[in-house]
mmCIF file of C-alpha atoms in Angstrom:
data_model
loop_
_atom_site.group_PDB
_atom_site.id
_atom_site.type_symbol
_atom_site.label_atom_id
_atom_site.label_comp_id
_atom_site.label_asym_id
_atom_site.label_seq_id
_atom_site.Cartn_x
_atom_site.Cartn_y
_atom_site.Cartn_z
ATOM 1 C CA UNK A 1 -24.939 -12.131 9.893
ATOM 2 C CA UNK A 2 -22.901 -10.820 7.419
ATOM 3 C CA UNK A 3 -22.403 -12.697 4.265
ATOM 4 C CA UNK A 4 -19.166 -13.681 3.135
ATOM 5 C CA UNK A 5 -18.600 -13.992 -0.555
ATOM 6 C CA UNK A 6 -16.041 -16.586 -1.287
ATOM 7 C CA UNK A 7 -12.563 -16.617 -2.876
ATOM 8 C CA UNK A 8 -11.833 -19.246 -5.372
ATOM 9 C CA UNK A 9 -8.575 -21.240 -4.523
ATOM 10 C CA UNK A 10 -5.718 -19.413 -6.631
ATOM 11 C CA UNK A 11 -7.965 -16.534 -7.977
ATOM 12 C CA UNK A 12 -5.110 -14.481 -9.288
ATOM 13 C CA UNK A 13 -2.634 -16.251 -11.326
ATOM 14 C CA UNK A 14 -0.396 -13.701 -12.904
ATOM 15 C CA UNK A 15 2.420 -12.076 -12.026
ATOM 16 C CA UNK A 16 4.386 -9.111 -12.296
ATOM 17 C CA UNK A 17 8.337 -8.270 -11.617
ATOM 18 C CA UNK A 18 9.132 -5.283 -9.053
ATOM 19 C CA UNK A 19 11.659 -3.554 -10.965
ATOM 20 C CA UNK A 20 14.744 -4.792 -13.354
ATOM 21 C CA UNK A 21 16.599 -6.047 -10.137
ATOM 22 C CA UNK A 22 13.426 -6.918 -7.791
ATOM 23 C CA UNK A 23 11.331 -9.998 -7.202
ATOM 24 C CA UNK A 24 8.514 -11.338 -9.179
ATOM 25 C CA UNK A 25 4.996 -11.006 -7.194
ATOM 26 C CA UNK A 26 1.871 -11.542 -7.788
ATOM 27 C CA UNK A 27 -0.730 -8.852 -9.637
ATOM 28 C CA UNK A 28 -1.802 -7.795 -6.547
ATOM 29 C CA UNK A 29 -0.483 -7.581 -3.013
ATOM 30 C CA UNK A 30 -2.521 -7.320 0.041
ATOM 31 C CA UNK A 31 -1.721 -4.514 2.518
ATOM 32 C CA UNK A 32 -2.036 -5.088 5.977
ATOM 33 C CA UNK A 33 -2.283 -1.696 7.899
ATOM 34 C CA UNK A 34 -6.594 -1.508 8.028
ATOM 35 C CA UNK A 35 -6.475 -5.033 10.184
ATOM 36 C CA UNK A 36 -5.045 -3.230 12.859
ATOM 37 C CA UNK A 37 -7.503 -1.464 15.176
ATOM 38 C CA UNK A 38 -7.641 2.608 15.498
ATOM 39 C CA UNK A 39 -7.003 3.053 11.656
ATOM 40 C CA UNK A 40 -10.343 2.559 9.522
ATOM 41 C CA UNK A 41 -12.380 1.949 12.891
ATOM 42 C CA UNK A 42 -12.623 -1.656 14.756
ATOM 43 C CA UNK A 43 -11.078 -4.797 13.520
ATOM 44 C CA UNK A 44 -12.001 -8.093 13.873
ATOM 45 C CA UNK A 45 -8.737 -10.286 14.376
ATOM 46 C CA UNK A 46 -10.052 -13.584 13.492
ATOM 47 C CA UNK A 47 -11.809 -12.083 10.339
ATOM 48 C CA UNK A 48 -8.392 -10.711 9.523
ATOM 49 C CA UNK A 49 -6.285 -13.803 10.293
ATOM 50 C CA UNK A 50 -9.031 -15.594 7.407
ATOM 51 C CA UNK A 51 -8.499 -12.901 5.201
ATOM 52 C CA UNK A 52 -4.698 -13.453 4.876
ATOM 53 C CA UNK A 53 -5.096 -17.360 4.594
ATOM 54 C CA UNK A 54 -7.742 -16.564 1.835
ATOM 55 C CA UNK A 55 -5.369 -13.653 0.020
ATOM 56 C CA UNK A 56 -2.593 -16.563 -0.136
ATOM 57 C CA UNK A 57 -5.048 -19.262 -0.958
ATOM 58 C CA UNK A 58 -5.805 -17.159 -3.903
ATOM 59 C CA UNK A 59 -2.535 -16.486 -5.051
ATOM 60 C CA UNK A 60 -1.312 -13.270 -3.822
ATOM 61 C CA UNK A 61 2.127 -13.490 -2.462
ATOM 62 C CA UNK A 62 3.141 -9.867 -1.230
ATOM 63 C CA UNK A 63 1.943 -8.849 1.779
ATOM 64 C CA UNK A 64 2.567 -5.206 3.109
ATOM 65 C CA UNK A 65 3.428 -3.745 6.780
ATOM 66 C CA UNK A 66 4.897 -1.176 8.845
ATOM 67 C CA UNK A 67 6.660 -1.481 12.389
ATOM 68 C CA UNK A 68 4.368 1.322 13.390
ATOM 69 C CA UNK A 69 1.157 -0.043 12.593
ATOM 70 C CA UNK A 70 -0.092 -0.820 15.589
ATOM 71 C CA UNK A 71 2.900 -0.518 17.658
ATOM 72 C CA UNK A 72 3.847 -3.775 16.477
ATOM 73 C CA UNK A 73 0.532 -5.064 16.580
ATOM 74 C CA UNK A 74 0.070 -5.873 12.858
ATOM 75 C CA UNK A 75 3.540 -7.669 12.838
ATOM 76 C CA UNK A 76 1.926 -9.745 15.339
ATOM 77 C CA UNK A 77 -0.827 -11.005 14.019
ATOM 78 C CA UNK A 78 0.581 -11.911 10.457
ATOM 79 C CA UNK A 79 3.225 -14.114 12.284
ATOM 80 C CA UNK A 80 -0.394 -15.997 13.546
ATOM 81 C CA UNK A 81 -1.293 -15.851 10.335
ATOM 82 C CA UNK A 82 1.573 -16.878 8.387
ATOM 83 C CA UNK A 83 2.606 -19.403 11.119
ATOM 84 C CA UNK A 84 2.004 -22.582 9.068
ATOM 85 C CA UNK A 85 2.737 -21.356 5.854
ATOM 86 C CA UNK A 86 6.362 -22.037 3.807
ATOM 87 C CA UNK A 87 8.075 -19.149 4.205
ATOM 88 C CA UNK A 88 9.329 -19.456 0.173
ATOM 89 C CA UNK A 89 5.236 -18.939 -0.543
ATOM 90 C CA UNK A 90 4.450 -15.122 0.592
ATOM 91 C CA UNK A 91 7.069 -12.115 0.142
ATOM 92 C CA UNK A 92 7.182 -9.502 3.284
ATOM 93 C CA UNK A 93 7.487 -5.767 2.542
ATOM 94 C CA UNK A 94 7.995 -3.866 5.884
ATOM 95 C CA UNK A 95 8.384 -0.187 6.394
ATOM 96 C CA UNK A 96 10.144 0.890 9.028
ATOM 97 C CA UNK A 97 11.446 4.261 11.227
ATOM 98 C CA UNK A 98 8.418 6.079 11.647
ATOM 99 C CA UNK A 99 8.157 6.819 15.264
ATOM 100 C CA UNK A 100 5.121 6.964 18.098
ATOM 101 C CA UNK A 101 4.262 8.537 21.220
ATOM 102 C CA UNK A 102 1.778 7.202 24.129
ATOM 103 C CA UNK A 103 -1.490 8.586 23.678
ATOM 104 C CA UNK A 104 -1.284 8.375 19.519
ATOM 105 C CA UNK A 105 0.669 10.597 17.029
ATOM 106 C CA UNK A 106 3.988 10.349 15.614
ATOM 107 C CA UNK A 107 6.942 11.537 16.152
ATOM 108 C CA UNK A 108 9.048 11.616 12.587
ATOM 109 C CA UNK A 109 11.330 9.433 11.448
ATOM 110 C CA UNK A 110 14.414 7.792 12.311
ATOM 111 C CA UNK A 111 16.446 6.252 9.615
ATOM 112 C CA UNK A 112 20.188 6.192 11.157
ATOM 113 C CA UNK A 113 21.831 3.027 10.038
ATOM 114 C CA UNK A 114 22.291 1.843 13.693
ATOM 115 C CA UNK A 115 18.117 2.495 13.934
ATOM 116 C CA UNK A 116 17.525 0.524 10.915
ATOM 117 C CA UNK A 117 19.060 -2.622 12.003
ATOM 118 C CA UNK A 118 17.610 -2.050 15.510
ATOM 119 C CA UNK A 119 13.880 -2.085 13.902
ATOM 120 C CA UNK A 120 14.937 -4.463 11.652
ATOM 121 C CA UNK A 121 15.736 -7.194 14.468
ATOM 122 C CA UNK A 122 12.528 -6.083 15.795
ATOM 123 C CA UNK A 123 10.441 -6.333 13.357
ATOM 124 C CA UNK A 124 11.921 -9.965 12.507
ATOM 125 C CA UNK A 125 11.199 -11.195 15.866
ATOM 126 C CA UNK A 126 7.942 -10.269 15.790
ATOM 127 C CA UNK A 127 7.129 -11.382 12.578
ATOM 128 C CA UNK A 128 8.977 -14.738 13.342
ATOM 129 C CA UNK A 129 10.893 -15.070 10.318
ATOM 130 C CA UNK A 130 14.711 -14.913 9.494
ATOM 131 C CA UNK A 131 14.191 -12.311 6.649
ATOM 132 C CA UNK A 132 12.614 -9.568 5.365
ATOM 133 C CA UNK A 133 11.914 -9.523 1.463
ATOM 134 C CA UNK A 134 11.623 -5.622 1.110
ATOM 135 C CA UNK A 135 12.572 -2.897 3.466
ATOM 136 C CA UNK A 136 11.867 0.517 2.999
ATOM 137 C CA UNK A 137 11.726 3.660 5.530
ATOM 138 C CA UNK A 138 8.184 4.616 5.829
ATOM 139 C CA UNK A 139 9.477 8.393 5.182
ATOM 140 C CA UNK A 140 12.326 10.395 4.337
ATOM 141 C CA UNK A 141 14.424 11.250 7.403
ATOM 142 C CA UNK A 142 15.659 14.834 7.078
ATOM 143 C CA UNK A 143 18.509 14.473 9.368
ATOM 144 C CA UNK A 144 19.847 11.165 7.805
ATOM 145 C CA UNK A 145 21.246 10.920 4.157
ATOM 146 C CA UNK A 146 18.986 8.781 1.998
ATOM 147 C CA UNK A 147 22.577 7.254 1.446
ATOM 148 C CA UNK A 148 23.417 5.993 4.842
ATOM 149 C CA UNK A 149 20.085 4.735 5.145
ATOM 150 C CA UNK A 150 20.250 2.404 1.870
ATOM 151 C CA UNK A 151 23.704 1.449 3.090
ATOM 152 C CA UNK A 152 22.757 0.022 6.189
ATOM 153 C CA UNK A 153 19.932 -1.494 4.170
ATOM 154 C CA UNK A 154 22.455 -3.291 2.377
ATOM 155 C CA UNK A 155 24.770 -4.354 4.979
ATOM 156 C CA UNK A 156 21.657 -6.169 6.038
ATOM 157 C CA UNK A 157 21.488 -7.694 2.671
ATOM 158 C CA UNK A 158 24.943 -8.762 2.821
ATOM 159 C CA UNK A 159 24.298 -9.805 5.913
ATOM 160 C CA UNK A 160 21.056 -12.009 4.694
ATOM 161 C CA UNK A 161 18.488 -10.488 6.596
ATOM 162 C CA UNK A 162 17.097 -8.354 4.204
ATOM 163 C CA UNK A 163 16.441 -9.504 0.336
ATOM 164 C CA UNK A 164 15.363 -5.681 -1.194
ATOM 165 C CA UNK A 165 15.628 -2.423 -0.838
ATOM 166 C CA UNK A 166 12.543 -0.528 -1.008
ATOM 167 C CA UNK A 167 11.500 3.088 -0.642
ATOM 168 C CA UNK A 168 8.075 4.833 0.312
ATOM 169 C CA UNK A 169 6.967 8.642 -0.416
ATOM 170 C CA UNK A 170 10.017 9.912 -1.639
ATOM 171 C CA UNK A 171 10.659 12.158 -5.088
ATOM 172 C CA UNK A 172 12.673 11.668 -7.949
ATOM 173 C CA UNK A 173 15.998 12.783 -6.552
ATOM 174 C CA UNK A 174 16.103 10.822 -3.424
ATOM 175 C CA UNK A 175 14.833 7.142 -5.839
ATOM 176 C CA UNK A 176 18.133 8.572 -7.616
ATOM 177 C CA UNK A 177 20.321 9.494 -5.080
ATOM 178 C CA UNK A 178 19.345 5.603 -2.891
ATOM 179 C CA UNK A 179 19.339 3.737 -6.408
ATOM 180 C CA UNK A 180 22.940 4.651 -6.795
ATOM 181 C CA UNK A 181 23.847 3.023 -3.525
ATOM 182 C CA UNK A 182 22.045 -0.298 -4.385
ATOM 183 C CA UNK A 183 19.362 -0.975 -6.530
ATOM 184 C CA UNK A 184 15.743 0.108 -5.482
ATOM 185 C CA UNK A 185 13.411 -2.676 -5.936
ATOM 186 C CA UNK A 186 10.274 -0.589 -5.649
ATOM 187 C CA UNK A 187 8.570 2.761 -4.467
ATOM 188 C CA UNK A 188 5.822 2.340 -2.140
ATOM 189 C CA UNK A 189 4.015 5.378 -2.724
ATOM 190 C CA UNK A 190 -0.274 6.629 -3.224
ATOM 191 C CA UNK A 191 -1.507 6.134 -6.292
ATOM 192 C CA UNK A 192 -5.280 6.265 -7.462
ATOM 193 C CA UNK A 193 -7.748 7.762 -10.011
ATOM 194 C CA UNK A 194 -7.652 10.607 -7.397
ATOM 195 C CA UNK A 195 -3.962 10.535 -6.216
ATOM 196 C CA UNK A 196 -1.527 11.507 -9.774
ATOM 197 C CA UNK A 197 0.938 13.403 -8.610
ATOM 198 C CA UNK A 198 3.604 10.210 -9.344
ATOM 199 C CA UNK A 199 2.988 10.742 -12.812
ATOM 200 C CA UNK A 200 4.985 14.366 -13.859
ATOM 201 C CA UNK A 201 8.331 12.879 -12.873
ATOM 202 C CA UNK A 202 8.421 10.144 -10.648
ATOM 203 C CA UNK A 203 7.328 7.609 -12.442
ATOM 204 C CA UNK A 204 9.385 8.476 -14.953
ATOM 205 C CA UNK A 205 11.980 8.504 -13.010
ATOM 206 C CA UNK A 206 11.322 4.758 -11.858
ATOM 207 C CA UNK A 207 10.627 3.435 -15.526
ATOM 208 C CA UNK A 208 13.883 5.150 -16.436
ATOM 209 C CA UNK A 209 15.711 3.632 -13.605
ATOM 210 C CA UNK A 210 14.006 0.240 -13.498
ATOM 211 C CA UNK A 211 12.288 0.276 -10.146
ATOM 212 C CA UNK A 212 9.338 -0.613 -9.941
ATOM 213 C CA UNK A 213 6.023 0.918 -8.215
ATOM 214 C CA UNK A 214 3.745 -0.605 -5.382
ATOM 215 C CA UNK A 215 0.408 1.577 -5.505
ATOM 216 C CA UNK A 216 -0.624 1.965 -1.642
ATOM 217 C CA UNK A 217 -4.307 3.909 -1.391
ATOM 218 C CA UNK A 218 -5.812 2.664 -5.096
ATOM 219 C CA UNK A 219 -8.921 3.275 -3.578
ATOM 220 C CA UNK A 220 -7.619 6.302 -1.385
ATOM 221 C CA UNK A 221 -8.212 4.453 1.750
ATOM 222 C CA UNK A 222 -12.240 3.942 1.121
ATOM 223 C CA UNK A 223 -13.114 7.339 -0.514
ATOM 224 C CA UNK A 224 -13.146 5.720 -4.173
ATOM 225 C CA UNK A 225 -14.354 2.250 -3.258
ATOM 226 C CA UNK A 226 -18.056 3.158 -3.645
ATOM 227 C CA UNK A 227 -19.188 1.800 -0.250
ATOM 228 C CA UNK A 228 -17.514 4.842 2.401
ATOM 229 C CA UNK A 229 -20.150 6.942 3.695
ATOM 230 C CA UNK A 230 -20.164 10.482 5.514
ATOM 231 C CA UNK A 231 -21.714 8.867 8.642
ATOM 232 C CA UNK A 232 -18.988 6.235 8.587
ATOM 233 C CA UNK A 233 -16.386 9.023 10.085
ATOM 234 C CA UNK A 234 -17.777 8.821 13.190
ATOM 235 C CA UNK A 235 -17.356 5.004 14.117
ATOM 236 C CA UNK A 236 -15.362 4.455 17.374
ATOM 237 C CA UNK A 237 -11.492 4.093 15.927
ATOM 238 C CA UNK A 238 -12.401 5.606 12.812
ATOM 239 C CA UNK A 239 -9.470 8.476 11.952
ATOM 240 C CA UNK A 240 -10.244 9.525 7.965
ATOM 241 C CA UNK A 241 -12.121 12.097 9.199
ATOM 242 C CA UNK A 242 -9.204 13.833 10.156
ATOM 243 C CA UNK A 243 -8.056 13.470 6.135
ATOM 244 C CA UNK A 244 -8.940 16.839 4.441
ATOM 245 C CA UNK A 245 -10.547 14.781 1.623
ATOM 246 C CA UNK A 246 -13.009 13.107 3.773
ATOM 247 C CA UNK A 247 -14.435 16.831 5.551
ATOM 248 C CA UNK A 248 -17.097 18.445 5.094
ATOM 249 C CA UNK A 249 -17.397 19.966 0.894
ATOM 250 C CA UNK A 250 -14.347 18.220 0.157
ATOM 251 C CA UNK A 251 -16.286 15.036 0.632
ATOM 252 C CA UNK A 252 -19.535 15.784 -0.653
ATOM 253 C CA UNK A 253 -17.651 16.851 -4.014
ATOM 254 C CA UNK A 254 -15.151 13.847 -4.070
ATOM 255 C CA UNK A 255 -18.358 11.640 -3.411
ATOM 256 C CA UNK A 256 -19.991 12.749 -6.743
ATOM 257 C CA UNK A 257 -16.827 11.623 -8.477
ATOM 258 C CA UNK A 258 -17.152 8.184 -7.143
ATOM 259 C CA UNK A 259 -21.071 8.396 -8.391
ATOM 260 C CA UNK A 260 -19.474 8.815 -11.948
ATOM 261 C CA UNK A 261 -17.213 6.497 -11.570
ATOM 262 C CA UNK A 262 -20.124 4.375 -10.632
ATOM 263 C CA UNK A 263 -21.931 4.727 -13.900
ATOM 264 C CA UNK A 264 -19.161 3.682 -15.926
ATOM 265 C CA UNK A 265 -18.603 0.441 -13.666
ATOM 266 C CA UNK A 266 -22.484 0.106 -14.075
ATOM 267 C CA UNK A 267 -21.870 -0.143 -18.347
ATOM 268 C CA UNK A 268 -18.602 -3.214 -17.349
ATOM 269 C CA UNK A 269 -21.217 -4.819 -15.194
ATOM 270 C CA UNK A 270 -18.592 -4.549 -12.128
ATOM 271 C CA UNK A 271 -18.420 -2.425 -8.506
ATOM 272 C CA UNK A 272 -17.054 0.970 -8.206
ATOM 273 C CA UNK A 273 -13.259 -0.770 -6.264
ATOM 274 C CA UNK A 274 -13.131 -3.119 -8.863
ATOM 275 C CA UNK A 275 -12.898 -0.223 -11.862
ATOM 276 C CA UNK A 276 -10.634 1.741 -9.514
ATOM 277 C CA UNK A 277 -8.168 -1.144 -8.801
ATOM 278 C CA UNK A 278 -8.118 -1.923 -12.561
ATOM 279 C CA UNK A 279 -7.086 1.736 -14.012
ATOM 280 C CA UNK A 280 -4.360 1.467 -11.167
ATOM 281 C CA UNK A 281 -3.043 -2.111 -12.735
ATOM 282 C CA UNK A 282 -4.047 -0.901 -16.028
ATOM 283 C CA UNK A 283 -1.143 1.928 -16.069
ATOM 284 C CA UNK A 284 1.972 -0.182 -16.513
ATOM 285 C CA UNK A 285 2.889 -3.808 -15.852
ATOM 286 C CA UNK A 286 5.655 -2.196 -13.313
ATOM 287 C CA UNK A 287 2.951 -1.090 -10.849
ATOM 288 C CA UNK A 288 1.331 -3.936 -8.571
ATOM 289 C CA UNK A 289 -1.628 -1.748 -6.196
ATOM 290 C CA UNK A 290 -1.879 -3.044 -2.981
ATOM 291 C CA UNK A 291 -5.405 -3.657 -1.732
ATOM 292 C CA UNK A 292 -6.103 -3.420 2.012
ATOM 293 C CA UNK A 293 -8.925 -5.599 2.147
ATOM 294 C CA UNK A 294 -9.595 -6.366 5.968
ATOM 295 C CA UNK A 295 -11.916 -9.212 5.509
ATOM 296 C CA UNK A 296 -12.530 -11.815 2.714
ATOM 297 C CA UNK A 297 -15.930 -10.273 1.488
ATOM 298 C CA UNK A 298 -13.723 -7.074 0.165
ATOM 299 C CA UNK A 299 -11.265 -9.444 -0.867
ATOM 300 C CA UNK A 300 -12.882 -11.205 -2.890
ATOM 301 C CA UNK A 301 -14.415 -7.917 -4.663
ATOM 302 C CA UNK A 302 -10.693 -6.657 -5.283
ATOM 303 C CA UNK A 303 -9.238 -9.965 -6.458
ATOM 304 C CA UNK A 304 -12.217 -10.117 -9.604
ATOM 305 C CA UNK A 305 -10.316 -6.799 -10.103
ATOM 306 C CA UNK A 306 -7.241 -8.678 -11.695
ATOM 307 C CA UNK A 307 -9.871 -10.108 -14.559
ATOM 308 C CA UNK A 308 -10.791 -7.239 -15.625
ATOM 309 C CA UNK A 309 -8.689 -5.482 -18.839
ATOM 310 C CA UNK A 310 -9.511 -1.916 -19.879
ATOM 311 C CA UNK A 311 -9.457 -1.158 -23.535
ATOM 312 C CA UNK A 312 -8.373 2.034 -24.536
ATOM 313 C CA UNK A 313 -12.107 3.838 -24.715
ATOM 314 C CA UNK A 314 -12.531 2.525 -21.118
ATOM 315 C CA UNK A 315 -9.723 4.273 -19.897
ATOM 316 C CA UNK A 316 -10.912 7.320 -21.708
ATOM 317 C CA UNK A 317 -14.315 7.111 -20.291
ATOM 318 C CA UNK A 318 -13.116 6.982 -16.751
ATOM 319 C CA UNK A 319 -11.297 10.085 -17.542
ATOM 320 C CA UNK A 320 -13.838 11.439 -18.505
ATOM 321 C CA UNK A 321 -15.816 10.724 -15.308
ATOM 322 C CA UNK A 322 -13.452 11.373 -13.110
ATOM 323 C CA UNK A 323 -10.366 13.673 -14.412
ATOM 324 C CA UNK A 324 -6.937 13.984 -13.351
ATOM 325 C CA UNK A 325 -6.911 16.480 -10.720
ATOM 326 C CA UNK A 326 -10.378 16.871 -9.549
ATOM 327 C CA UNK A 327 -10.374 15.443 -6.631
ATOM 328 C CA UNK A 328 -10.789 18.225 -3.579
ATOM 329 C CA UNK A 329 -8.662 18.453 -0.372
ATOM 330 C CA UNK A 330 -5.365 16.949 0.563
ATOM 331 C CA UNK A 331 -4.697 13.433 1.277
ATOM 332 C CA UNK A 332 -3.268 14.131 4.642
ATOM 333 C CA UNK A 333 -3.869 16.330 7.146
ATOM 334 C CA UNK A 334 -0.996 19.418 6.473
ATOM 335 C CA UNK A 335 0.968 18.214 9.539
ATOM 336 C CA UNK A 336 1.767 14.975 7.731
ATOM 337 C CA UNK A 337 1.591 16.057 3.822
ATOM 338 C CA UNK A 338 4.983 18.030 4.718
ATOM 339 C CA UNK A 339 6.837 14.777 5.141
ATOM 340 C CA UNK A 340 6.095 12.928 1.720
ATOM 341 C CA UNK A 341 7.989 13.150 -1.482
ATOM 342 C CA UNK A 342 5.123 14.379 -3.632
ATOM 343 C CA UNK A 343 1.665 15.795 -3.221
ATOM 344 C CA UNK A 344 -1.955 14.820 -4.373
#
C-alpha cells in the first residue's frame, strides 16, 4: 500500500500577480494534463479527484488544462472535482485548438475566431462552469493571425465568458503582436533548470510588456524530479520515451545532471523536485511554475517547495551542478518542436 504523505490545510499562502493587467494566484498552480491516462502511463481517477481537493485545500487556486487532453477527458473529471467548490475559490486556465485524430496524434492547430468560440462553449460545458479565467491557444496557428485569434478572445471577454487572455509557446513577436490587441495576462510556456531558452528574449519581452509567465515542465515532465527511471519508459501508457531527452545517451547523460542536482538538495536537507521547483519560483515573482502532481504524495513534495528561499550562493551552486545548456536532446520529438515559439 502506498503511503500517502499528507498536505497541511492551506500549505501555500502566498501569492503572486500574472502580469500588470492579470489576476492574482497563488505561488503555485497545479497542472492537470498527467491525471489523464496515455500521457505519463496509467492514472488513477479517484487518486486524482483527491489530489485536486488536497491542491485547493492547500491553497493553490490555478488549475491548468487543455481541450485536448484527453479528448475532453481531463475537462471532465475536474468538473467532478470542482463540483462542490465556489467557483470564486480556484481560477481555470484552458488551452485550446490543438487538434486529434482516432488512433492518437495530432493534427495542428486551429485558432480561427469562429473555432475559438466553438471550443470555448465546449470546453465550458464540460467543465460546468459559466467562465473561463484564462484562455490561451495551445500553439501558434500558422494560417490564422495571432490577431484574429486574440480578438475573438476578447469578444468572449466582452461577452463574459472569458476573464484573460493567455498565450502558450509563442516568441517575442507574436506576445507583441497579441498584447497589442488586448492585454496578455500570461505565457504558458517550458521552463526548468534544463529548459532556458525563455530567457535571451522572451522573458524580456514579457517583463517589458507586463505579462506575466506560467512555467509548464519545471521538472521537464519527470526527467529532473529525481524519482524517473530508464525502466519507467516502458509502462503501459507511458509516451516520454518518445521525447529525445528521455532515449537512450541523452538520458543516461541528463540523469547524471539530476545526480548533481541531488547533492546540492542533499546540503538544503530537501528532494531533488523540491530544489528544481524552487530555482523556477526563485527567478522572478512574475513566474508561478505549474506542478503536475497526479496524486497527493507528489503534491505534497512540491507544495514544501514554496518554503524554500534560495540565497544567492544557492543559486550559484545549482549552476554549478547543473549549467545552463547542458541538458542533451530536444524536448520534443522534431515533429512537434517545429510548432513552438522557442527551443530548449
Amino acid at each position: 500500500m502506498q503511503t500517502r504523505t499528507p498536505v497541511t490545510t492551506r500549505t501555500l499562502g502566498s501569492t503572486r500577480t500574472l502580469g500588470t493587467d492579470g489576476p492574482v494566484v497563488s505561488a503555485l498552480g497545479l497542472g492537470a494534463m498527467g491525471m489523464t491516462n496515455g500521457v505519463y502511463g496509467a492514472s488513477d481517477r479517484a487518486e486524482s479527484i483527491a489530489t485536486v481537493h488536497a491542491a485547493l485545500d492547500a491553497g493553490i487556486t490555478l488549475i491548468d488544462t487543455g481541450d485536448h487532453y484527453g479528448t475532453g477527458h481531463n475537462e471532465m473529471l475536474l468538473a467532478e472535482a470542482l463540483r462542490d467548490r465556489p467557483r470564486d475559490s480556484y481560477l481555470l486556465s484552458v488551452k485550446f485548438g490543438a487538434l486529434s485524430q482516432p488512433g492518437g496524434g495530432f493534427n495542428g492547430q486551429d485558432s480561427r475566431p469562429a473555432a475559438v468560440k466553438n471550443f470555448l462553449i465546449h470546453s465550458m460545458t464540460r467543465l460546468g462552469v459559466d467562465h473561463i479565467d484564462i484562455y490561451r491557444p495551445a500553439r501558434l496557428d500558422p494560417a490564422v493571425p495571432i490577431e484574429e485569434t486574440v480578438g475573438a478572445i476578447k469578444e468572449m471577454i466582452d461577452a463574459g465568458h472569458v476573464r484573460h487572455v493567455g498565450l502558450s509557446e509563442v516568441g517575442a513577436d507574436t506576445i507583441r503582436r497579441a498584447h497589442a490587441v488586448h492585454p496578455v495576462a500570461d505565457l504558458q510556456i517550458e521552463y526548468s533548470l534544463i529548459s532556458r531558452a525563455v530567457e535571451s528574449e522572451v522573458l524580456p519581452t514579457l517583463r517589458e510588456l507586463g505579462i506575466g509567465l506560467t512555467a509548464y515542465g519545471v521538472l521537464s515532465r519527470g526527467l529532473i524530479s529525481g524519482h524517473w527511471k530508464p525502466a519507467d519508459a516502458g509502462r503501459p501508457g507511458e509516451n516520454r520515451g518518445r521525447m529525445p531527452r528521455f532515449q537512450g545517451a541523452n538520458a543516461e547523460h541528463n540523469l547524471a545532471l539530476v545526480e548533481a542536482l541531488r547533492r546540492v538538495a542533499g546540503t538544503r536537507d530537501v528532494t531533488v523536485a523540491q530544489l528544481a521547483i524552487a530555482w523556477v519560483a526563485a527567478q522572478g515573482d512574475d513566474i508561478v511554475p505549474l506542478v503536475g502532481a497526479r496524486t497527493r504524495t507528489r503534491l505534497a513534495e512540491a507544495l514544501a517547495s514554496a518554503n524554500l528561499k534560495l540565497s544567492a550562493a544557492d543559486l550559484a551552486e545549482i549552476e554549478r551542478a547543473v549549467p545552463k545548456g547542458a541538458a542533451r536532446g530536444d524536448r520534443y520529438p522534431s515533429a512537434m518542436m517545429s510548432g513552438v515559439g522557442v527551443g530548449n
